[in-house]
């Protein structure tokens, strides 16, 4: 069987076509339809496959085999009669997104080569993220920004883009950015005066169709630098979404989008001072509780203080325990509600004989919590509904 004629090679804007079913194939276990010609782009070269409809059925996947046959997998594994003339329609929105991303990738790869001295080693145009990996470990942010600016300037120039199959002699004279991956039927894409690269993908026919190219980030990845970018309708969608978030934030802060950073900074400062005041108040509460508990321990025949303190946290609990155990005979059995449970602590003065660590271990086992420590001091965490005073009293009496 001869290779499928790729209609998108000559015209990436041709979306509706008729073709003849010339056979059936299989793709990863799924039955596929083979056509004499097709406008559907099969997944290859880092670009995802087209979607759309063929013979009335939705396209689930498009792939190409080693013989150049394009396999069309239809939803539900449907097949079309061999010999039938069928109508195909490529999903326009998805194709336009891919055209812009792919063209944007060529342009950005060239700009990174020329301005950031970083050659592209691989690129990926994903469902949500597009990346270019270059042959350097790091990239200068300023040079990447200049590369992005150059690409957008060429987009504004609305330069023509030409995809063609040069003769071997012609090919030898072209200033290709990278060597072709195939040895025959080499297709070349020339973008204005900016870039000439071998590629079989679908590209825009003029640079203005790309709309914009936007670099989203630079990171290290497996010993290379990776540039994440976006272009065309996808970049526009992302910008609108982000602008929408900023506008909503502005409404929440009753300010304009540009004043949101100032509003957030003010909120951050206020939160900081509120936290500080809360800490001070908690400290005073803890000191008052500590004084009360120390007095109770002094009056108790066994010099014990058993208490659950509200939301004080482990740090302040230690401070309270320290105040109580200033009395050498005292033992403090303290708990405080914290996020996700009850923080518990047992601490003793120099003259107390209770083994805090082993006591807390028994308490934790009884309450299905965890905890332990030294004879002088132990800490743990019990379930939020544990009844600490009852638990301690029962264990002391047993
Ligand atoms: Zn390409």
Coordinates of N, CA, C and O in Angstrom, one line a residue, residues 121-284:
X121 N 17.4 21.0 21.8 CA 17.7 19.6 21.6 C 16.4 18.8 21.5 O 16.3 17.7 20.9
X122 N 15.3 19.3 22.1 CA 14.0 18.6 21.9 C 12.9 19.6 22.3 O 13.1 20.6 23.0
X123 N 11.7 19.4 21.8 CA 10.6 20.2 22.1 C 9.3 19.4 22.2 O 9.3 18.3 21.6
X124 N 8.4 19.8 23.0 CA 7.2 19.1 23.2 C 6.0 20.0 23.2 O 6.0 21.0 23.9
X125 N 5.0 19.7 22.4 CA 3.8 20.6 22.3 C 2.7 19.7 23.0 O 2.0 18.9 22.4
X126 N 2.5 19.9 24.3 CA 1.6 19.1 25.0 C 0.1 19.6 25.1 O -0.1 20.7 24.6
X127 N -0.7 18.8 25.7 CA -2.1 19.1 25.8 C -2.3 20.4 26.6 O -3.2 21.2 26.3
X128 N -1.4 20.6 27.6 CA -1.6 21.8 28.4 C -0.3 22.6 28.5 O -0.3 23.8 28.7
X129 N 0.9 22.0 28.3 CA 2.2 22.6 28.4 C 3.1 22.4 27.2 O 3.1 21.3 26.7
X130 N 3.8 23.4 26.8 CA 4.8 23.3 25.7 C 6.2 23.6 26.3 O 6.3 24.6 27.0
X131 N 7.1 22.8 25.9 CA 8.5 23.0 26.4 C 9.5 22.9 25.3 O 9.3 22.2 24.3
X132 N 10.6 23.7 25.5 CA 11.8 23.6 24.6 C 13.0 23.3 25.5 O 13.2 24.0 26.5
X133 N 13.7 22.2 25.3 CA 14.9 21.9 26.1 C 16.1 22.3 25.2 O 16.2 21.9 24.0
X134 N 17.0 23.0 25.9 CA 18.2 23.5 25.1 C 19.5 22.8 25.7 O 19.5 22.3 26.8
X135 N 20.6 23.0 24.9 CA 21.8 22.3 25.2 C 22.7 23.1 26.2 O 23.9 23.1 26.1
X136 N 22.0 23.7 27.2 CA 22.7 24.4 28.2 C 22.1 24.1 29.6 O 20.9 23.8 29.6
X137 N 22.9 24.2 30.6 CA 22.3 23.9 31.9 C 21.5 25.1 32.5 O 20.5 24.9 33.2
X138 N 21.9 26.3 32.1 CA 21.2 27.5 32.6 C 21.0 28.4 31.5 O 21.7 28.4 30.5
X139 N 20.0 29.3 31.7 CA 19.7 30.3 30.7 C 19.6 31.6 31.4 O 18.9 31.7 32.4
X140 N 20.1 32.7 30.8 CA 20.0 34.0 31.3 C 18.6 34.5 31.0 O 18.2 34.6 29.9
X141 N 17.9 34.9 32.1 CA 16.5 35.3 32.0 C 16.3 36.5 31.0 O 15.4 36.6 30.3
X142 N 17.3 37.4 31.1 CA 17.3 38.6 30.3 C 17.4 38.2 28.8 O 16.6 38.8 28.0
X143 N 18.2 37.3 28.5 CA 18.4 36.9 27.1 C 17.2 36.1 26.6 O 16.8 36.2 25.4
X144 N 16.5 35.4 27.5 CA 15.3 34.7 27.1 C 14.2 35.7 26.8 O 13.4 35.6 25.9
X145 N 14.2 36.8 27.7 CA 13.2 37.8 27.5 C 13.4 38.5 26.1 O 12.5 38.9 25.4
X146 N 14.7 38.7 25.8 CA 15.0 39.4 24.5 C 14.6 38.4 23.3 O 14.1 38.9 22.3
X147 N 14.8 37.1 23.5 CA 14.4 36.2 22.5 C 12.8 36.2 22.3 O 12.4 36.2 21.2
X148 N 12.1 36.3 23.4 CA 10.7 36.4 23.3 C 10.2 37.7 22.6 O 9.3 37.6 21.8
X149 N 10.9 38.8 22.9 CA 10.6 40.0 22.3 C 10.9 40.0 20.8 O 10.1 40.5 20.0
X150 N 12.0 39.3 20.4 CA 12.3 39.2 18.9 C 11.2 38.4 18.2 O 10.7 38.8 17.2
X151 N 10.8 37.3 18.8 CA 9.7 36.5 18.2 C 8.4 37.3 18.0 O 7.8 37.3 17.0
X152 N 8.1 38.1 19.1 CA 6.8 38.8 19.0 C 7.0 40.0 17.9 O 6.0 40.4 17.3
X153 N 8.2 40.5 17.8 CA 8.4 41.5 16.7 C 8.2 40.9 15.3 O 7.6 41.5 14.5
X154 N 8.7 39.7 15.1 CA 8.5 39.0 13.8 C 7.0 38.7 13.6 O 6.5 38.8 12.5
X155 N 6.3 38.4 14.7 CA 4.8 38.1 14.6 C 4.2 39.4 14.1 O 3.3 39.4 13.2
X156 N 4.6 40.6 14.7 CA 4.0 41.8 14.3 C 4.3 42.2 12.9 O 3.5 42.9 12.2
X157 N 5.4 41.7 12.4 CA 5.8 42.0 11.0 C 4.9 41.3 10.0 O 5.0 41.5 8.8
X158 N 4.2 40.3 10.5 CA 3.3 39.4 9.6 C 4.1 38.9 8.4 O 3.7 39.0 7.2
X159 N 5.3 38.3 8.7 CA 6.1 37.7 7.7 C 5.5 36.4 7.1 O 4.8 35.7 7.8
X160 N 5.7 36.2 5.8 CA 5.2 34.9 5.2 C 5.9 33.7 5.7 O 7.1 33.7 6.1
X161 N 5.2 32.6 5.8 CA 5.8 31.3 6.2 C 5.6 30.3 5.0 O 4.5 30.2 4.5
X162 N 6.6 29.6 4.6 CA 6.6 28.8 3.5 C 7.0 27.4 3.9 O 8.1 27.2 4.5
X163 N 6.2 26.4 3.6 CA 6.5 25.0 3.8 C 6.7 24.3 2.4 O 5.8 24.4 1.6
X164 N 7.8 23.7 2.2 CA 8.0 23.1 0.9 C 9.0 21.9 0.9 O 9.7 21.7 1.9
X165 N 9.1 21.2 -0.2 CA 10.0 20.1 -0.3 C 11.1 20.5 -1.3 O 10.9 20.5 -2.5
X166 N 12.3 20.9 -0.8 CA 13.3 21.4 -1.7 C 14.0 20.2 -2.4 O 14.0 19.1 -1.9
X167 N 14.6 20.5 -3.6 CA 15.5 19.5 -4.3 C 16.7 19.4 -3.4 O 17.1 20.2 -2.6
X168 N 17.4 18.2 -3.6 CA 18.7 18.0 -2.8 C 19.6 19.2 -2.9 O 20.3 19.6 -1.9
X169 N 19.7 19.8 -4.1 CA 20.7 20.9 -4.3 C 20.2 22.1 -3.6 O 21.0 22.8 -2.9
X170 N 18.9 22.3 -3.6 CA 18.3 23.5 -2.9 C 18.5 23.3 -1.4 O 18.8 24.2 -0.7
X171 N 18.3 22.1 -1.0 CA 18.4 21.8 0.5 C 19.8 22.1 1.0 O 20.0 22.7 2.0
X172 N 20.8 21.7 0.2 CA 22.2 21.9 0.6 C 22.5 23.4 0.7 O 23.4 23.7 1.5
X173 N 21.7 24.2 0.1 CA 22.0 25.7 0.1 C 21.3 26.4 1.2 O 21.5 27.6 1.5
X174 N 20.3 25.7 1.9 CA 19.5 26.3 2.9 C 20.2 26.4 4.3 O 20.8 25.4 4.7
X175 N 20.1 27.5 5.0 CA 20.7 27.6 6.3 C 19.8 27.0 7.4 O 19.2 27.6 8.2
X176 N 19.8 25.6 7.4 CA 18.9 24.9 8.3 C 19.4 25.1 9.7 O 20.6 25.0 10.0
X177 N 18.4 25.3 10.6 CA 18.7 25.5 12.1 C 19.2 24.1 12.6 O 20.1 24.1 13.5
X178 N 18.6 23.0 12.2 CA 19.1 21.7 12.6 C 19.0 20.7 11.5 O 18.4 21.0 10.5
X179 N 19.7 19.6 11.6 CA 19.8 18.6 10.6 C 18.4 17.9 10.5 O 17.8 17.7 11.5
X180 N 18.0 17.4 9.3 CA 16.8 16.7 9.2 C 16.8 15.4 9.9 O 17.9 14.8 10.0
X181 N 15.7 14.9 10.4 CA 15.6 13.6 11.0 C 15.4 12.5 10.0 O 15.5 11.3 10.3
X182 N 14.9 12.8 8.8 CA 14.7 11.8 7.8 C 15.7 12.1 6.6 O 16.3 13.2 6.5
X183 N 15.8 11.1 5.7 CA 16.8 11.2 4.7 C 16.2 11.5 3.3 O 16.9 12.0 2.4
X184 N 14.9 11.2 3.2 CA 14.3 11.6 1.9 C 12.9 12.3 2.1 O 12.4 12.3 3.2
X185 N 12.5 12.9 1.1 CA 11.2 13.7 1.2 C 11.3 14.7 2.3 O 10.4 14.8 3.2
X186 N 12.4 15.4 2.4 CA 12.6 16.4 3.5 C 11.8 17.6 3.2 O 11.9 18.3 2.2
X187 N 11.0 17.9 4.2 CA 10.1 19.1 4.1 C 10.8 20.2 5.0 O 11.3 19.9 6.0
X188 N 10.7 21.4 4.5 CA 11.4 22.5 5.1 C 10.3 23.6 5.4 O 9.4 23.9 4.6
X189 N 10.5 24.2 6.5 CA 9.6 25.4 6.9 C 10.4 26.6 7.0 O 11.3 26.6 7.9
X190 N 10.1 27.6 6.2 CA 10.9 28.9 6.3 C 10.0 30.0 6.8 O 8.9 30.2 6.3
X191 N 10.4 30.6 7.9 CA 9.6 31.6 8.6 C 10.2 33.0 8.3 O 11.2 33.3 9.0
X192 N 9.7 33.8 7.4 CA 10.2 35.1 7.0 C 11.7 34.9 6.8 O 12.2 34.0 6.2
X193 N 12.5 35.9 7.4 CA 14.0 35.8 7.3 C 14.5 35.2 8.6 O 15.7 35.2 8.8
X194 N 13.6 34.8 9.5 CA 14.1 34.3 10.8 C 14.6 32.9 10.9 O 15.7 32.7 11.4
X195 N 13.9 32.0 10.3 CA 14.3 30.6 10.6 C 14.0 29.7 9.4 O 12.9 29.8 8.7
X196 N 14.8 28.7 9.2 CA 14.6 27.6 8.2 C 14.9 26.3 8.9 O 16.0 26.1 9.4
X197 N 13.9 25.5 9.0 CA 14.0 24.2 9.7 C 13.3 23.1 9.0 O 12.3 23.3 8.4
X198 N 13.9 21.9 9.0 CA 13.1 20.7 8.5 C 12.0 20.4 9.4 O 12.2 20.3 10.6
X199 N 10.8 20.2 8.9 CA 9.7 19.8 9.8 C 8.5 19.3 9.0 O 8.2 19.8 7.9
X200 N 7.8 18.3 9.6 CA 6.6 17.8 8.9 C 5.3 18.2 9.5 O 4.3 17.7 9.1
X201 N 5.4 19.2 10.4 CA 4.2 19.6 11.2 C 3.3 20.6 10.5 O 3.5 20.9 9.3
X202 N 2.2 21.0 11.2 CA 1.3 22.0 10.6 C 1.7 23.4 11.2 O 1.8 23.5 12.4
X203 N 1.9 24.3 10.4 CA 2.4 25.7 10.8 C 1.4 26.7 10.2 O 0.7 26.5 9.3
X204 N 1.5 27.9 10.8 CA 0.7 29.0 10.3 C 1.3 29.4 8.9 O 2.4 29.0 8.6
X205 N 0.5 30.1 8.1 CA 1.0 30.5 6.8 C 1.6 32.0 6.8 O 2.2 32.4 5.9
X206 N 1.3 32.7 7.9 CA 1.9 34.0 8.1 C 2.2 34.2 9.6 O 1.4 33.6 10.4
X207 N 3.2 34.9 10.0 CA 3.6 35.0 11.4 C 2.5 35.6 12.2 O 2.4 35.3 13.4
X208 N 1.7 36.6 11.7 CA 0.7 37.2 12.5 C -0.3 36.3 13.0 O -0.9 36.5 14.1
X209 N -0.5 35.1 12.3 CA -1.5 34.1 12.8 C -1.0 33.5 14.1 O -1.9 32.9 14.8
X210 N 0.2 33.6 14.4 CA 0.7 33.1 15.7 C 0.1 33.9 16.9 O -0.1 33.4 18.0
X211 N -0.1 35.2 16.6 CA -0.8 36.0 17.6 C 0.2 36.5 18.6 O 0.5 37.7 18.7
X212 N 0.8 35.7 19.5 CA 1.8 36.0 20.4 C 2.5 34.8 20.9 O 2.0 33.7 20.8
X213 N 3.7 35.0 21.4 CA 4.5 33.9 22.0 C 4.8 34.4 23.4 O 5.3 35.6 23.6
X214 N 4.7 33.6 24.4 CA 4.8 34.0 25.8 C 5.7 32.9 26.5 O 5.3 31.8 26.5
X215 N 6.8 33.4 27.1 CA 7.6 32.4 27.9 C 7.0 32.4 29.3 O 6.8 33.5 29.9
X216 N 6.8 31.2 29.8 CA 6.1 31.1 31.1 C 7.1 30.8 32.2 O 6.9 31.0 33.4
X217 N 8.3 30.2 31.8 CA 9.2 29.9 32.9 C 10.5 29.2 32.3 O 10.5 28.7 31.2
X218 N 11.6 29.3 33.1 CA 12.8 28.6 32.8 C 13.2 27.8 34.0 O 13.1 28.2 35.1
X219 N 13.6 26.5 33.7 CA 14.0 25.7 34.9 C 15.1 24.7 34.4 O 15.3 24.5 33.2
X220 N 15.7 24.1 35.4 CA 16.7 23.1 35.1 C 16.0 21.8 34.9 O 15.1 21.5 35.8
X221 N 16.3 21.0 33.9 CA 15.7 19.7 33.8 C 16.6 18.7 33.2 O 17.1 18.8 32.1
X222 N 17.0 17.7 34.0 CA 17.9 16.6 33.6 C 19.1 17.2 32.9 O 19.5 16.8 31.8
X223 N 19.8 18.1 33.6 CA 21.1 18.6 33.1 C 20.9 19.6 32.0 O 21.9 20.1 31.4
X224 N 19.7 19.9 31.6 CA 19.4 20.9 30.5 C 18.6 22.1 31.1 O 18.1 21.9 32.2
X225 N 18.5 23.1 30.3 CA 17.6 24.2 30.7 C 16.3 23.9 29.9 O 16.4 23.6 28.7
X226 N 15.2 24.1 30.5 CA 13.9 23.9 29.9 C 13.1 25.2 29.9 O 12.9 25.8 30.9
X227 N 12.6 25.6 28.7 CA 11.8 26.8 28.6 C 10.4 26.4 28.4 O 10.1 25.6 27.5
X228 N 9.5 26.8 29.2 CA 8.1 26.5 29.1 C 7.4 27.8 28.4 O 7.7 28.9 28.8
X229 N 6.7 27.5 27.3 CA 6.1 28.7 26.6 C 4.7 28.4 26.2 O 4.2 27.2 26.3
X230 N 4.1 29.4 25.7 CA 2.7 29.3 25.1 C 2.6 30.2 23.9 O 3.4 31.1 23.8
X231 N 1.6 29.9 23.1 CA 1.5 30.8 21.9 C 0.0 30.8 21.4 O -0.8 29.9 21.8
X232 N -0.3 31.7 20.6 CA -1.6 31.7 19.9 C -2.8 31.7 20.8 O -2.8 32.3 21.9
X233 N -3.9 31.0 20.3 CA -5.1 31.0 21.1 C -5.0 30.5 22.5 O -5.6 31.0 23.4
X234 N -4.0 29.6 22.7 CA -3.8 29.1 24.1 C -3.3 30.2 25.0 O -3.7 30.3 26.1
X235 N -2.2 30.9 24.5 CA -1.6 31.9 25.3 C -2.6 33.0 25.6 O -2.7 33.6 26.7
X236 N -3.5 33.3 24.6 CA -4.5 34.4 24.8 C -5.5 33.9 25.9 O -5.8 34.7 26.8
X237 N -5.9 32.7 25.8 CA -6.8 32.1 26.8 C -6.2 32.2 28.2 O -6.9 32.7 29.2
X238 N -4.9 31.8 28.3 CA -4.2 31.9 29.6 C -4.2 33.3 30.2 O -4.4 33.5 31.3
X239 N -3.8 34.2 29.3 CA -3.7 35.6 29.7 C -5.1 36.2 30.2 O -5.1 36.9 31.2
X240 N -6.1 35.8 29.5 CA -7.5 36.3 29.9 C -7.8 35.7 31.2 O -8.4 36.3 32.1
X241 N -7.5 34.4 31.4 CA -7.9 33.7 32.7 C -7.1 34.4 33.8 O -7.7 34.7 34.9
X242 N -5.8 34.7 33.6 CA -5.0 35.3 34.6 C -5.5 36.7 34.9 O -5.6 37.1 36.1
X243 N -5.9 37.4 33.8 CA -6.4 38.8 34.0 C -7.7 38.7 34.8 O -8.0 39.6 35.6
X244 N -8.5 37.7 34.5 CA -9.8 37.5 35.3 C -9.5 37.3 36.7 O -10.3 37.9 37.6
X245 N -8.6 36.5 37.1 CA -8.2 36.3 38.5 C -7.8 37.6 39.1 O -8.3 37.9 40.2
X246 N -7.0 38.3 38.4 CA -6.5 39.6 39.0 C -7.7 40.6 39.2 O -7.7 41.3 40.2
X247 N -8.6 40.6 38.2 CA -9.7 41.5 38.3 C -10.6 41.1 39.5 O -11.0 42.0 40.2
X248 N -10.8 39.8 39.7 CA -11.6 39.4 40.8 C -11.0 39.7 42.1 O -11.6 40.1 43.1
X249 N -9.6 39.6 42.2 CA -8.9 40.0 43.4 C -9.1 41.5 43.7 O -9.2 41.9 44.8
X250 N -9.0 42.3 42.6 CA -9.2 43.7 42.7 C -10.6 44.0 43.3 O -10.7 44.9 44.2
X251 N -11.6 43.3 42.8 CA -12.9 43.5 43.4 C -13.0 43.1 44.8 O -13.6 43.8 45.6
X252 N -12.3 42.0 45.2 CA -12.3 41.6 46.6 C -11.6 42.6 47.5 O -12.0 42.8 48.6
X253 N -10.6 43.3 46.9 CA -9.9 44.3 47.7 C -10.4 45.7 47.5 O -9.8 46.6 48.0
X254 N -11.5 45.8 46.7 CA -12.0 47.1 46.2 C -10.9 48.0 45.7 O -10.7 49.1 46.2
X255 N -10.1 47.5 44.8 CA -9.1 48.3 44.2 C -8.9 47.9 42.7 O -9.5 46.9 42.3
X256 N -8.1 48.6 41.9 CA -7.9 48.2 40.6 C -6.9 47.1 40.5 O -6.2 46.8 41.5
X257 N -6.9 46.3 39.4 CA -6.0 45.1 39.3 C -4.5 45.5 39.6 O -3.8 44.7 40.2
X258 N -4.1 46.7 39.2 CA -2.7 47.1 39.4 C -2.4 47.4 40.8 O -1.2 47.4 41.2
X259 N -3.4 47.6 41.6 CA -3.2 47.9 43.1 C -3.3 46.7 43.9 O -3.1 46.8 45.2
X260 N -3.5 45.5 43.3 CA -3.6 44.3 44.1 C -2.3 44.0 44.9 O -2.4 43.7 46.1
X261 N -1.1 44.1 44.3 CA 0.1 43.8 45.1 C 0.2 44.7 46.4 O 0.5 44.2 47.4
X262 N -0.2 46.0 46.3 CA -0.1 46.9 47.4 C -1.1 46.4 48.5 O -0.8 46.4 49.7
X263 N -2.3 46.0 48.0 CA -3.4 45.6 48.9 C -3.0 44.3 49.6 O -3.2 44.1 50.8
X264 N -2.3 43.4 48.9 CA -1.9 42.1 49.5 C -0.8 42.4 50.5 O -0.8 41.8 51.6
X265 N 0.1 43.3 50.2 CA 1.2 43.7 51.1 C 0.7 44.2 52.4 O 1.1 43.9 53.5
X266 N -0.3 45.1 52.3 CA -1.0 45.7 53.4 C -1.6 44.6 54.3 O -1.4 44.6 55.5
X267 N -2.3 43.7 53.6 CA -3.0 42.6 54.3 C -1.9 41.7 55.1 O -2.1 41.3 56.2
X268 N -0.8 41.5 54.4 CA 0.3 40.7 55.0 C 0.8 41.3 56.3 O 1.0 40.7 57.3
X269 N 1.0 42.7 56.2 CA 1.5 43.4 57.4 C 0.5 43.3 58.5 O 0.8 43.1 59.7
X270 N -0.8 43.5 58.1 CA -1.9 43.4 59.2 C -1.9 42.1 59.8 O -2.1 41.9 61.0
X271 N -1.8 41.0 58.9 CA -1.8 39.7 59.5 C -0.7 39.4 60.4 O -0.8 38.8 61.5
X272 N 0.5 40.0 60.0 CA 1.7 39.8 60.9 C 1.5 40.4 62.3 O 1.7 39.8 63.3
X273 N 0.9 41.6 62.3 CA 0.8 42.3 63.6 C -0.4 41.7 64.4 O -0.3 41.6 65.6
X274 N -1.4 41.1 63.6 CA -2.5 40.4 64.3 C -2.0 39.2 65.0 O -2.3 38.8 66.1
X275 N -1.1 38.5 64.3 CA -0.5 37.2 64.8 C 0.3 37.6 66.0 O 0.3 36.8 67.0
X276 N 1.0 38.7 66.0 CA 1.9 39.1 67.1 C 1.0 39.4 68.3 O 1.3 38.9 69.4
X277 N -0.1 40.1 68.1 CA -1.0 40.4 69.2 C -1.6 39.2 69.8 O -1.7 39.0 71.0
X278 N -2.0 38.3 68.9 CA -2.6 37.0 69.3 C -1.6 36.2 70.2 O -2.0 35.7 71.2
X279 N -0.3 36.2 69.7 CA 0.7 35.5 70.5 C 0.9 36.1 71.8 O 1.0 35.4 72.8
X280 N 0.9 37.5 71.9 CA 1.0 38.2 73.2 C -0.2 37.8 74.1 O 0.0 37.5 75.3
X281 N -1.4 37.8 73.5 CA -2.6 37.5 74.3 C -2.5 36.1 74.9 O -2.8 35.8 76.0
X282 N -2.1 35.2 74.0 CA -2.0 33.8 74.4 C -1.0 33.6 75.5 O -1.2 32.9 76.4
X283 N 0.1 34.4 75.4 CA 1.2 34.3 76.4 C 0.6 34.8 77.7 O 0.9 34.1 78.7
X284 N -0.2 35.9 77.7 CA -0.7 36.4 79.0 C -1.7 35.4 79.6 O -1.7 35.1 80.8

